[in-house]
Structure formats: structure tokens, C-alpha cells
C-alpha angles and dihedrals in degrees: 000000000000115000113244089227087069091059108086135181111258135185110278089216105049102007091235115153110258125232126212109224093175138000094270105049145044117207134199112222092201103051098014092232113155124210120197125227119219120190089341093309117117114224115213095171099099096181130025138032128224113220089175095061094039088056093046090047090058092049104042139036136162114261113260095231126154117208112271130203094203111125092226092055094046091051091047091052093045094053096030120143096205138081094247096061096050092042092050092050092051093047091051091055095046098040104048099140131063118256148137109288136203112201103202109203090008101180109189093341134255125248091210091069092045089052090059097051147295108339132197119199127208123190142146097232124077089198088064096039093055089061094042090051090069090056107033133063093238138355135190140180106243143134119253093230090063109033115190091220136102127255121274095006106132137064090202134025110190138178133178121194092352112104093065089059094056113093114230090250092064103025097089093047091049092051090047090054092049090050091048094058093043117098120241104270091021124129130243113201124189131179117186145146117253143201114252149166091260112141092239091052092047091050091050091054091057086077105051097185093050091044091053091048101045104026103033113019097035093069101014093254095165092146100047108150138161117272091247092054091053091048089053088057091053090053090069090080130061096251136130119241104226098182143347112199130185103224097176115022139167097332107068118214117256090244093053092051091050094045095051103034110026090099138055089332089076089071093057096073138003092225091056092050089052091048091054091048091052092047092051092047094049093045095042096072119057096213096043089048093052092042096054097042096081090051092049090045092054092044091050092052091050096048095038091054087057101040096036133184096337091067099041122109101192126037141172123217128190121193132182122213110231100185 
């Protein structure tokens, strides 16, 4: 396994290794571009500041949970009704060996990655990076379409809830950069929500202004695409698709229904108002919530097996670089 000390910050423009003349700046000897360091965090975004991601970084962060062998924890993850549990299960299956990891769009960090090996986190929000810094070996503020990292440096490049934020104009370049820094034989693992032909999604699109507000703008999902469209993007590179998993399928989680439809959407149809009421009732009581989750889990597996990828709203993809 490559030592993390061998992975250096490099200029996102010319990929020249950067030198640190003082404690507050990294400088490229080739193009003379200087990159400031704030609170020990290099900033490679020369122009621009994202208030949206700073605000989100303050509100949300990935749970700092280390894998547990306790039966209670394993059962909770297996029957979980939240994005974290299904994401964690998929990551455990795809990342079963130690290695050097790049967490692209790292948020507040994830202890699971740190438990596998040295981890470097990249994000747009300083509010997130300050938390991730306490977990990861190194962090930096940088855009994914211009990574300040050398070629073939990582055993894993991972992202969770990131691809849907990348506008179509920069998504291919961002994926190309992630592939560039991945070692030959290394794995790229992505987990992300998708557009689909699900009846709830199709109903939501009948009201364009509400759809824009609660499905796109609410979480900054400017690059939301169908799973098949994203897979077509991956096919541009000579890589092997190890696995495509539907993490959330035909049966939407109670929290997703509430998040997307507990608003003006409830006035668009009586059945939708009732659905939101049921979701809030089931999720409002801890014991009822836990009791109904296994039933919903079984129903989801049955319906998802029939409707397939075109009706999923959250998937996991694992690729292997073959060059």
C-alpha cells in the first residue's frame, strides 16, 4: 500500500508538485500560482465562494461510526430505513481491503474510510472540512473537476451523495479527474440518488416549479440524472463495472416522502396528502417505526426486483480501473 506521505498536493492546472514557502501558502514553481492555507486547510478554489455548500456543511455531516460486529448493530443496519444504513452496507461490500482513499466531496468525514487506511478529503465547504480534518490524514478545499493530486495515487476513490450535485457541464471532467488519480486496479465507488420513472417522481414533475424547489434546489441537485445516464458516462473509460446495486428502490423511505412532499405538494392530490400523513405517523413513533421497517424492507425487495433500475431513486456503483 502506498504511503500517504508519498501523496503530495500538486497544482490543479499543471500537476506540478507544490512547495510550501511559508505556513500560509502553497506555490507552484511552474506556473507561479499560489494557493492559501487557512487553519491548516489548503484552498485550491482561486475564485468563488459557495454559500450554499457552507450552509449545508454546517447543517449536515456523515455519522462518525466505526464498523461494529454487535448483532444489534448489524440487524439495525440490515433493516435500516435511512440512507446511511444502506450506503454503509454497500461500502463494506465494495471496500473490503485496506488502501489509500480519496473521499471526493467528503463533507464532515467518515470513520469507516479512516478505518481502512490513510484518507484524503476534498470538499467545497470549509465548515465540513474542519470536521473532516479531525478524522482524515489531509483535507483540502478544491473542485472535483481540477483535483490538486498526482496521477495513480489512490487505491479507492469514493463519493457519497456527490454526483447529483455536479452539473452536466462539469460531471464528465470530474469523473475523468477521479479516474486520473486512481491507481490501475483501484476501485471507484459512488453512491447517489437518481432520477427515475417512479410514479412519485413522475407526479412531482407534473408541477415544474415545485419539482425545482423541492427536488433540485432544496439539496442542490443540479446534476440529477437517471442511473442509466450515469452508467453511460462511466462507459467512456476503459473500466470494469464490478457492481450496480439498488440501495433504495420502489418503496421510498418515510423520511424521503416527508422531505419531498410535506409542503405545497400535499394540495395537489388527496392520495399524496394521505401518503405523507401515513409516513409521518409511522416515523413519529420509535417502536412503530422499527416494527414496520422489516415489512417495508421485504416489500421493497419484492417490488424493486420487478421494476428494476428504472424505478430506483438511490444506487451504488463500483468500478475498477483497468489501465
